[in-house]
PDB file of C-alpha atoms in Angstrom:
ATOM      1  CA  MET A   1     -62.926  41.126 -16.832  1.00 38.00           C
ATOM      2  CA  SER A   2     -60.842  41.846 -13.582  1.00 38.00           C
ATOM      3  CA  GLY A   3     -61.412  45.746 -12.775  1.00 43.00           C
ATOM      4  CA  SER A   4     -65.280  46.504 -14.964  1.00 51.00           C
ATOM      5  CA  HIS A   5     -67.204  47.623 -12.393  1.00 50.00           C
ATOM      6  CA  LEU A   6     -71.004  46.728 -12.256  1.00 47.00           C
ATOM      7  CA  PRO A   7     -73.895  49.029 -13.429  1.00 51.00           C
ATOM      8  CA  GLY A   8     -74.422  51.728 -10.779  1.00 55.00           C
ATOM      9  CA  GLU A   9     -70.854  51.734  -9.262  1.00 77.00           C
ATOM     10  CA  MET A  10     -68.462  54.445  -9.179  1.00 89.00           C
ATOM     11  CA  VAL A  11     -65.520  54.855 -11.991  1.00 96.00           C
ATOM     12  CA  ARG A  12     -62.342  54.180 -10.168  1.00 98.00           C
ATOM     13  CA  PRO A  13     -59.482  56.373  -9.736  1.00 98.00           C
ATOM     14  CA  ALA A  14     -55.659  55.252 -11.075  1.00 99.00           C
ATOM     15  CA  ILE A  15     -52.492  56.954 -12.219  1.00 99.00           C
ATOM     16  CA  GLN A  16     -50.246  56.334 -15.120  1.00 99.00           C
ATOM     17  CA  LEU A  17     -47.085  55.749 -13.680  1.00 98.00           C
ATOM     18  CA  HIS A  18     -44.839  57.288 -16.437  1.00 97.00           C
ATOM     19  CA  THR A  19     -45.973  60.493 -14.363  1.00 98.00           C
ATOM     20  CA  LEU A  20     -44.019  59.587 -11.533  1.00 98.00           C
ATOM     21  CA  ARG A  21     -41.031  58.096 -13.419  1.00 96.00           C
ATOM     22  CA  THR A  22     -38.514  60.163 -12.673  1.00 95.00           C
ATOM     23  CA  LEU A  23     -38.937  59.763  -9.130  1.00 96.00           C
ATOM     24  CA  ASP A  24     -35.452  58.160  -7.787  1.00 94.00           C
ATOM     25  CA  GLU A  25     -36.777  54.777  -6.429  1.00 96.00           C
ATOM     26  CA  PRO A  26     -37.430  51.600  -7.099  1.00 95.00           C
ATOM     27  CA  LEU A  27     -41.134  50.842  -8.978  1.00 97.00           C
ATOM     28  CA  THR A  28     -42.084  48.769  -5.882  1.00 97.00           C
ATOM     29  CA  GLN A  29     -41.574  51.424  -4.025  1.00 97.00           C
ATOM     30  CA  THR A  30     -43.817  54.033  -6.189  1.00 98.00           C
ATOM     31  CA  LEU A  31     -46.602  51.353  -5.969  1.00 98.00           C
ATOM     32  CA  HIS A  32     -46.443  51.882  -1.999  1.00 98.00           C
ATOM     33  CA  ARG A  33     -45.960  55.926  -2.834  1.00 98.00           C
ATOM     34  CA  VAL A  34     -49.613  55.514  -4.780  1.00 99.00           C
ATOM     35  CA  ALA A  35     -51.181  52.615  -2.554  1.00 98.00           C
ATOM     36  CA  ASP A  36     -51.086  55.524   0.159  1.00 98.00           C
ATOM     37  CA  THR A  37     -53.534  58.065  -1.760  1.00 98.00           C
ATOM     38  CA  ILE A  38     -57.115  57.693  -2.837  1.00 98.00           C
ATOM     39  CA  TYR A  39     -55.764  55.730  -6.450  1.00 99.00           C
ATOM     40  CA  GLU A  40     -57.068  52.082  -6.431  1.00 99.00           C
ATOM     41  CA  GLY A  41     -55.070  51.248  -9.608  1.00 99.00           C
ATOM     42  CA  VAL A  42     -52.064  51.573 -11.485  1.00 99.00           C
ATOM     43  CA  GLU A  43     -51.156  51.399 -15.610  1.00 99.00           C
ATOM     44  CA  PHE A  44     -47.800  50.660 -16.238  1.00 98.00           C
ATOM     45  CA  ALA A  45     -45.715  52.185 -19.016  1.00 96.00           C
ATOM     46  CA  GLY A  46     -42.586  50.136 -18.642  1.00 93.00           C
ATOM     47  CA  LEU A  47     -41.511  47.423 -15.725  1.00 93.00           C
ATOM     48  CA  GLY A  48     -38.217  49.019 -14.888  1.00 89.00           C
ATOM     49  CA  ASP A  49     -35.336  46.589 -13.331  1.00 90.00           C
ATOM     50  CA  GLU A  50     -37.962  44.920 -11.327  1.00 92.00           C
ATOM     51  CA  SER A  51     -38.879  41.331 -12.446  1.00 95.00           C
ATOM     52  CA  PRO A  52     -42.819  40.749 -13.471  1.00 96.00           C
ATOM     53  CA  SER A  53     -43.256  38.841  -9.919  1.00 96.00           C
ATOM     54  CA  THR A  54     -41.877  41.351  -7.584  1.00 97.00           C
ATOM     55  CA  ILE A  55     -44.327  43.758  -8.862  1.00 98.00           C
ATOM     56  CA  ALA A  56     -47.222  41.140  -9.002  1.00 98.00           C
ATOM     57  CA  THR A  57     -46.363  40.590  -5.182  1.00 98.00           C
ATOM     58  CA  THR A  58     -46.537  44.150  -4.588  1.00 98.00           C
ATOM     59  CA  LEU A  59     -49.596  44.944  -6.229  1.00 98.00           C
ATOM     60  CA  GLU A  60     -51.008  41.859  -3.734  1.00 98.00           C
ATOM     61  CA  SER A  61     -49.463  44.152  -0.994  1.00 98.00           C
ATOM     62  CA  THR A  62     -50.730  47.131  -1.378  1.00 98.00           C
ATOM     63  CA  GLY A  63     -54.008  46.165  -3.058  1.00 98.00           C
ATOM     64  CA  LEU A  64     -53.536  47.860  -6.166  1.00 99.00           C
ATOM     65  CA  ASP A  65     -55.440  46.634  -9.191  1.00 99.00           C
ATOM     66  CA  PRO A  66     -53.198  46.299 -12.463  1.00 99.00           C
ATOM     67  CA  VAL A  67     -55.155  49.137 -14.521  1.00 99.00           C
ATOM     68  CA  GLY A  68     -53.398  47.900 -18.136  1.00 98.00           C
ATOM     69  CA  ALA A  69     -49.939  48.841 -19.803  1.00 98.00           C
ATOM     70  CA  HIS A  70     -48.569  51.038 -22.663  1.00 98.00           C
ATOM     71  CA  VAL A  71     -46.701  49.206 -25.047  1.00 97.00           C
ATOM     72  CA  GLY A  72     -45.642  50.568 -28.693  1.00 94.00           C
ATOM     73  CA  LEU A  73     -46.990  49.413 -31.093  1.00 91.00           C
ATOM     74  CA  ASP A  74     -43.645  48.278 -32.537  1.00 89.00           C
ATOM     75  CA  ALA A  75     -42.412  46.412 -29.388  1.00 90.00           C
ATOM     76  CA  LEU A  76     -46.274  44.814 -29.419  1.00 92.00           C
ATOM     77  CA  GLU A  77     -45.225  43.208 -33.150  1.00 88.00           C
ATOM     78  CA  THR A  78     -41.512  42.501 -32.231  1.00 92.00           C
ATOM     79  CA  ASP A  79     -41.620  41.254 -29.495  1.00 93.00           C
ATOM     80  CA  TYR A  80     -45.249  40.066 -28.578  1.00 95.00           C
ATOM     81  CA  GLU A  81     -44.633  37.028 -26.673  1.00 95.00           C
ATOM     82  CA  SER A  82     -42.112  38.483 -24.285  1.00 93.00           C
ATOM     83  CA  THR A  83     -44.513  41.683 -23.319  1.00 93.00           C
ATOM     84  CA  ILE A  84     -47.097  40.016 -22.938  1.00 95.00           C
ATOM     85  CA  ALA A  85     -45.993  37.330 -21.065  1.00 96.00           C
ATOM     86  CA  ALA A  86     -45.063  40.085 -18.358  1.00 95.00           C
ATOM     87  CA  TYR A  87     -47.987  41.765 -17.825  1.00 96.00           C
ATOM     88  CA  GLU A  88     -49.936  38.670 -18.089  1.00 97.00           C
ATOM     89  CA  ALA A  89     -47.671  37.777 -15.071  1.00 96.00           C
ATOM     90  CA  LEU A  90     -49.085  41.028 -13.203  1.00 96.00           C
ATOM     91  CA  GLY A  91     -52.631  39.742 -13.557  1.00 96.00           C
ATOM     92  CA  CYS A  92     -53.090  43.106 -16.153  1.00 98.00           C
ATOM     93  CA  GLU A  93     -55.295  42.503 -19.050  1.00 97.00           C
ATOM     94  CA  ARG A  94     -55.374  45.356 -20.788  1.00 98.00           C
ATOM     95  CA  ILE A  95     -52.819  46.624 -23.453  1.00 98.00           C
ATOM     96  CA  VAL A  96     -53.000  50.527 -24.186  1.00 98.00           C
ATOM     97  CA  VAL A  97     -51.399  51.280 -27.671  1.00 97.00           C
ATOM     98  CA  PRO A  98     -50.163  55.108 -26.314  1.00 95.00           C
ATOM     99  CA  SER A  99     -49.988  56.944 -30.080  1.00 88.00           C
ATOM    100  CA  TYR A 100     -49.520  56.049 -33.738  1.00 83.00           C
ATOM    101  CA  GLY A 101     -47.461  57.834 -35.627  1.00 75.00           C
ATOM    102  CA  ALA A 102     -48.466  62.207 -36.646  1.00 69.00           C
ATOM    103  CA  ASP A 103     -47.635  61.206 -40.290  1.00 68.00           C
ATOM    104  CA  GLU A 104     -49.979  58.374 -40.283  1.00 66.00           C
ATOM    105  CA  PHE A 105     -53.356  59.984 -39.649  1.00 74.00           C
ATOM    106  CA  SER A 106     -53.839  61.413 -43.492  1.00 74.00           C
ATOM    107  CA  SER A 107     -56.364  60.627 -45.733  1.00 73.00           C
ATOM    108  CA  ASP A 108     -53.758  58.304 -47.472  1.00 75.00           C
ATOM    109  CA  THR A 109     -52.728  56.504 -44.628  1.00 83.00           C
ATOM    110  CA  ILE A 110     -55.337  55.947 -41.819  1.00 87.00           C
ATOM    111  CA  SER A 111     -56.910  52.702 -43.264  1.00 88.00           C
ATOM    112  CA  GLU A 112     -53.285  51.422 -42.824  1.00 88.00           C
ATOM    113  CA  ALA A 113     -53.158  52.641 -39.152  1.00 89.00           C
ATOM    114  CA  ALA A 114     -57.047  51.009 -38.371  1.00 92.00           C
ATOM    115  CA  ASP A 115     -56.023  47.539 -40.294  1.00 92.00           C
ATOM    116  CA  ARG A 116     -52.532  47.216 -38.623  1.00 91.00           C
ATOM    117  CA  LEU A 117     -54.493  48.079 -34.795  1.00 94.00           C
ATOM    118  CA  SER A 118     -57.164  45.437 -35.929  1.00 95.00           C
ATOM    119  CA  VAL A 119     -54.947  42.697 -36.196  1.00 95.00           C
ATOM    120  CA  LEU A 120     -53.396  43.595 -33.064  1.00 95.00           C
ATOM    121  CA  THR A 121     -56.518  43.507 -31.195  1.00 97.00           C
ATOM    122  CA  ASP A 122     -57.345  40.009 -32.784  1.00 97.00           C
ATOM    123  CA  ARG A 123     -53.893  38.685 -31.866  1.00 97.00           C
ATOM    124  CA  LEU A 124     -54.622  40.354 -28.181  1.00 98.00           C
ATOM    125  CA  ALA A 125     -58.102  39.121 -27.838  1.00 98.00           C
ATOM    126  CA  ASP A 126     -56.920  35.455 -28.839  1.00 97.00           C
ATOM    127  CA  ASP A 127     -54.604  35.737 -25.524  1.00 97.00           C
ATOM    128  CA  GLY A 128     -57.188  37.514 -23.512  1.00 97.00           C
ATOM    129  CA  PHE A 129     -56.320  40.746 -23.672  1.00 98.00           C
ATOM    130  CA  GLU A 130     -57.978  43.525 -24.720  1.00 98.00           C
ATOM    131  CA  THR A 131     -56.387  46.179 -26.708  1.00 98.00           C
ATOM    132  CA  LEU A 132     -56.990  50.284 -26.390  1.00 98.00           C
ATOM    133  CA  TYR A 133     -55.487  53.180 -27.977  1.00 98.00           C
ATOM    134  CA  HIS A 134     -54.650  55.935 -26.805  1.00 98.00           C
ATOM    135  CA  ASN A 135     -54.983  59.056 -28.210  1.00 96.00           C
ATOM    136  CA  HIS A 136     -52.494  62.056 -28.768  1.00 95.00           C
ATOM    137  CA  ALA A 137     -53.157  65.451 -30.130  1.00 94.00           C
ATOM    138  CA  TYR A 138     -53.316  65.410 -33.902  1.00 91.00           C
ATOM    139  CA  GLU A 139     -55.742  62.889 -34.109  1.00 93.00           C
ATOM    140  CA  PHE A 140     -57.479  65.328 -34.025  1.00 94.00           C
ATOM    141  CA  SER A 141     -56.866  67.030 -37.019  1.00 89.00           C
ATOM    142  CA  ARG A 142     -59.339  67.396 -40.578  1.00 87.00           C
ATOM    143  CA  TYR A 143     -58.724  65.636 -43.878  1.00 82.00           C
ATOM    144  CA  ASP A 144     -61.889  65.671 -46.299  1.00 82.00           C
ATOM    145  CA  ASP A 145     -64.326  67.215 -43.607  1.00 86.00           C
ATOM    146  CA  THR A 146     -63.443  64.554 -41.327  1.00 89.00           C
ATOM    147  CA  ILE A 147     -61.751  64.125 -38.006  1.00 94.00           C
ATOM    148  CA  ALA A 148     -58.937  61.430 -38.244  1.00 92.00           C
ATOM    149  CA  TYR A 149     -59.738  59.938 -34.725  1.00 95.00           C
ATOM    150  CA  ASP A 150     -63.408  59.766 -36.339  1.00 96.00           C
ATOM    151  CA  ALA A 151     -62.126  57.938 -38.850  1.00 93.00           C
ATOM    152  CA  LEU A 152     -59.897  55.933 -36.562  1.00 94.00           C
ATOM    153  CA  VAL A 153     -62.738  54.775 -34.905  1.00 96.00           C
ATOM    154  CA  THR A 154     -65.225  54.184 -37.552  1.00 95.00           C
ATOM    155  CA  GLN A 155     -62.700  52.191 -39.397  1.00 94.00           C
ATOM    156  CA  THR A 156     -61.896  49.738 -36.323  1.00 94.00           C
ATOM    157  CA  ASP A 157     -64.072  47.305 -35.048  1.00 90.00           C
ATOM    158  CA  ASP A 158     -65.808  47.656 -31.290  1.00 93.00           C
ATOM    159  CA  ARG A 159     -63.574  45.710 -29.951  1.00 95.00           C
ATOM    160  CA  LEU A 160     -60.310  48.052 -29.774  1.00 98.00           C
ATOM    161  CA  GLY A 161     -61.194  50.386 -27.009  1.00 98.00           C
ATOM    162  CA  LEU A 162     -60.464  53.985 -26.612  1.00 98.00           C
ATOM    163  CA  GLU A 163     -58.433  55.056 -23.811  1.00 99.00           C
ATOM    164  CA  PHE A 164     -59.359  59.058 -24.508  1.00 99.00           C
ATOM    165  CA  ASP A 165     -57.258  61.895 -23.219  1.00 99.00           C
ATOM    166  CA  THR A 166     -59.277  64.594 -22.090  1.00 99.00           C
ATOM    167  CA  GLY A 167     -56.291  67.620 -22.089  1.00 98.00           C
ATOM    168  CA  LEU A 168     -54.764  65.816 -25.480  1.00 97.00           C
ATOM    169  CA  ALA A 169     -57.988  66.164 -27.122  1.00 98.00           C
ATOM    170  CA  ARG A 170     -58.893  69.436 -25.540  1.00 98.00           C
ATOM    171  CA  TYR A 171     -55.342  70.545 -27.234  1.00 97.00           C
ATOM    172  CA  GLY A 172     -55.794  68.992 -30.407  1.00 95.00           C
ATOM    173  CA  GLY A 173     -59.321  71.476 -30.448  1.00 96.00           C
ATOM    174  CA  VAL A 174     -62.177  69.334 -29.618  1.00 98.00           C
ATOM    175  CA  ASP A 175     -64.664  69.169 -26.483  1.00 98.00           C
ATOM    176  CA  PRO A 176     -63.164  65.984 -25.027  1.00 99.00           C
ATOM    177  CA  SER A 177     -66.545  65.840 -22.704  1.00 98.00           C
ATOM    178  CA  THR A 178     -68.792  65.713 -26.322  1.00 98.00           C
ATOM    179  CA  TYR A 179     -66.150  62.377 -27.365  1.00 99.00           C
ATOM    180  CA  LEU A 180     -66.322  60.782 -24.082  1.00 99.00           C
ATOM    181  CA  GLU A 181     -70.419  60.668 -24.653  1.00 98.00           C
ATOM    182  CA  ARG A 182     -69.787  60.110 -28.228  1.00 98.00           C
ATOM    183  CA  TYR A 183     -67.841  56.887 -27.848  1.00 98.00           C
ATOM    184  CA  ALA A 184     -68.490  55.578 -23.982  1.00 97.00           C
ATOM    185  CA  ASP A 185     -69.526  52.338 -25.373  1.00 97.00           C
ATOM    186  CA  ARG A 186     -65.750  51.909 -26.562  1.00 98.00           C
ATOM    187  CA  CYS A 187     -64.354  53.748 -23.401  1.00 98.00           C
ATOM    188  CA  SER A 188     -63.438  51.728 -20.215  1.00 97.00           C
ATOM    189  CA  LEU A 189     -60.087  53.540 -19.601  1.00 99.00           C
ATOM    190  CA  VAL A 190     -60.440  57.477 -19.548  1.00 99.00           C
ATOM    191  CA  HIS A 191     -57.048  59.481 -19.124  1.00 99.00           C
ATOM    192  CA  LEU A 192     -58.153  62.323 -17.074  1.00 99.00           C
ATOM    193  CA  THR A 193     -55.964  65.451 -17.832  1.00 99.00           C
ATOM    194  CA  ASP A 194     -55.390  68.935 -18.187  1.00 98.00           C
ATOM    195  CA  THR A 195     -53.798  71.547 -20.793  1.00 98.00           C
ATOM    196  CA  ILE A 196     -53.169  74.675 -22.016  1.00 97.00           C
ATOM    197  CA  PRO A 197     -53.250  74.820 -25.444  1.00 95.00           C
ATOM    198  CA  GLU A 198     -49.996  76.845 -25.951  1.00 89.00           C
ATOM    199  CA  SER A 199     -46.914  74.801 -26.392  1.00 90.00           C
ATOM    200  CA  ASP A 200     -45.677  71.351 -25.994  1.00 91.00           C
ATOM    201  CA  ALA A 201     -44.336  72.513 -22.521  1.00 92.00           C
ATOM    202  CA  THR A 202     -47.952  73.064 -21.675  1.00 95.00           C
ATOM    203  CA  LEU A 203     -49.132  69.735 -23.433  1.00 95.00           C
ATOM    204  CA  HIS A 204     -49.984  68.400 -20.105  1.00 96.00           C
ATOM    205  CA  VAL A 205     -50.445  70.503 -17.048  1.00 97.00           C
ATOM    206  CA  ASP A 206     -51.885  69.369 -13.223  1.00 98.00           C
ATOM    207  CA  LEU A 207     -55.313  69.279 -13.198  1.00 98.00           C
ATOM    208  CA  GLY A 208     -57.057  72.013 -12.678  1.00 97.00           C
ATOM    209  CA  GLU A 209     -54.237  74.525 -13.821  1.00 97.00           C
ATOM    210  CA  GLY A 210     -55.529  74.147 -17.498  1.00 98.00           C
ATOM    211  CA  VAL A 211     -58.140  74.580 -19.288  1.00 98.00           C
ATOM    212  CA  VAL A 212     -59.835  71.535 -19.481  1.00 98.00           C
ATOM    213  CA  ALA A 213     -63.789  71.117 -17.908  1.00 98.00           C
ATOM    214  CA  LEU A 214     -62.813  68.567 -15.266  1.00 98.00           C
ATOM    215  CA  ASP A 215     -66.477  68.020 -13.996  1.00 98.00           C
ATOM    216  CA  ALA A 216     -68.176  67.122 -17.460  1.00 98.00           C
ATOM    217  CA  CYS A 217     -65.531  65.012 -18.524  1.00 98.00           C
ATOM    218  CA  VAL A 218     -65.905  63.388 -15.207  1.00 98.00           C
ATOM    219  CA  ASP A 219     -69.590  63.289 -15.723  1.00 97.00           C
ATOM    220  CA  ALA A 220     -69.831  61.388 -19.141  1.00 98.00           C
ATOM    221  CA  ALA A 221     -67.032  59.309 -18.145  1.00 98.00           C
ATOM    222  CA  ALA A 222     -69.545  57.858 -15.296  1.00 96.00           C
ATOM    223  CA  ASP A 223     -69.706  54.233 -16.751  1.00 96.00           C
ATOM    224  CA  ALA A 224     -65.972  53.975 -17.717  1.00 98.00           C
ATOM    225  CA  ASP A 225     -64.243  51.144 -15.282  1.00 98.00           C
ATOM    226  CA  TRP A 226     -60.967  53.748 -14.427  1.00 99.00           C
ATOM    227  CA  LEU A 227     -60.408  57.388 -14.217  1.00 98.00           C
ATOM    228  CA  ILE A 228     -56.740  57.605 -14.934  1.00 99.00           C
ATOM    229  CA  HIS A 229     -54.159  60.365 -14.441  1.00 98.00           C
ATOM    230  CA  GLU A 230     -51.267  61.655 -16.068  1.00 98.00           C
ATOM    231  CA  ASN A 231     -48.785  64.139 -16.029  1.00 97.00           C
ATOM    232  CA  GLY A 232     -45.796  63.136 -18.337  1.00 93.00           C
ATOM    233  CA  LEU A 233     -44.631  66.341 -18.301  1.00 96.00           C
ATOM    234  CA  THR A 234     -44.377  67.387 -13.949  1.00 96.00           C
ATOM    235  CA  SER A 235     -41.145  68.590 -12.450  1.00 96.00           C
ATOM    236  CA  ASN A 236     -42.549  67.610  -9.408  1.00 98.00           C
ATOM    237  CA  PRO A 237     -44.162  64.011  -9.463  1.00 98.00           C
ATOM    238  CA  SER A 238     -44.990  63.545  -5.700  1.00 98.00           C
ATOM    239  CA  ALA A 239     -46.753  66.927  -5.592  1.00 98.00           C
ATOM    240  CA  THR A 240     -48.547  65.991  -8.584  1.00 98.00           C
ATOM    241  CA  LEU A 241     -49.627  62.876  -7.500  1.00 98.00           C
ATOM    242  CA  GLU A 242     -50.907  64.142  -3.685  1.00 98.00           C
ATOM    243  CA  SER A 243     -52.670  67.134  -5.790  1.00 98.00           C
ATOM    244  CA  SER A 244     -54.191  65.000  -8.679  1.00 98.00           C
ATOM    245  CA  ALA A 245     -54.980  62.393  -5.670  1.00 98.00           C
ATOM    246  CA  THR A 246     -57.113  65.339  -3.821  1.00 98.00           C
ATOM    247  CA  CYS A 247     -58.793  66.800  -7.005  1.00 98.00           C
ATOM    248  CA  ILE A 248     -60.129  63.597  -8.491  1.00 98.00           C
ATOM    249  CA  GLU A 249     -61.179  63.096  -5.124  1.00 97.00           C
ATOM    250  CA  THR A 250     -63.467  66.020  -5.029  1.00 97.00           C
ATOM    251  CA  LEU A 251     -64.318  65.464  -8.736  1.00 97.00           C
ATOM    252  CA  LEU A 252     -65.742  61.622  -7.586  1.00 96.00           C
ATOM    253  CA  ASN A 253     -68.045  63.293  -4.316  1.00 93.00           C
ATOM    254  CA  THR A 254     -69.066  66.342  -6.159  1.00 87.00           C
ATOM    255  CA  VAL A 255     -70.094  65.051 -10.331  1.00 72.00           C
TER     256      VAL A 255
END
């Protein structure tokens, strides 16, 4: 798969473009902005008003890799062909389900969620895509003495990758570095995020402003392909872009 690193190579930095969605500029301009930092790739959350061909041209000119795309499960099931065609045109080979409904993570419904994700994984694999699941915080609730996230992983095939979000996991009450080590073989993408587990307003904060042990997470994510930053709650996306790039560069050079 394009973008995968060989053994011994360092995990590469990328940014989830949802972080920059409030910038008043075309997506292509945002891509140029990202390319001026240490980030080597971008993860999409929609394509805005730009055509896939225009975005593909911009990716080529900037040298940014299309790391993956967040696409809702409902959209994948109801508008599958056009959705994958758009990302295929970008050379994007990873589709990430960004979350599942919180009410699905109970003893009565988690098997259904696992089955639904497994069916999607098989279908996307037939079309040359890797499927990953991105956690929120609620997957780390317990039922029957089992953490829901662990039950989901156990009930899905290894072909379903995990895009582990460190901040949301910490918000959910678990140690993210422990989970990254536990499921390292399924985490080709890692969301390096920070949090303050007090309210929804601090679900994501800028790197270094929360309680996540970022250095431990980066160390645990050493075998991943991409380390992706996201802060969907930032009020200053330009500043977040710059500060996160600086933080990740420091972490990658010291861990």
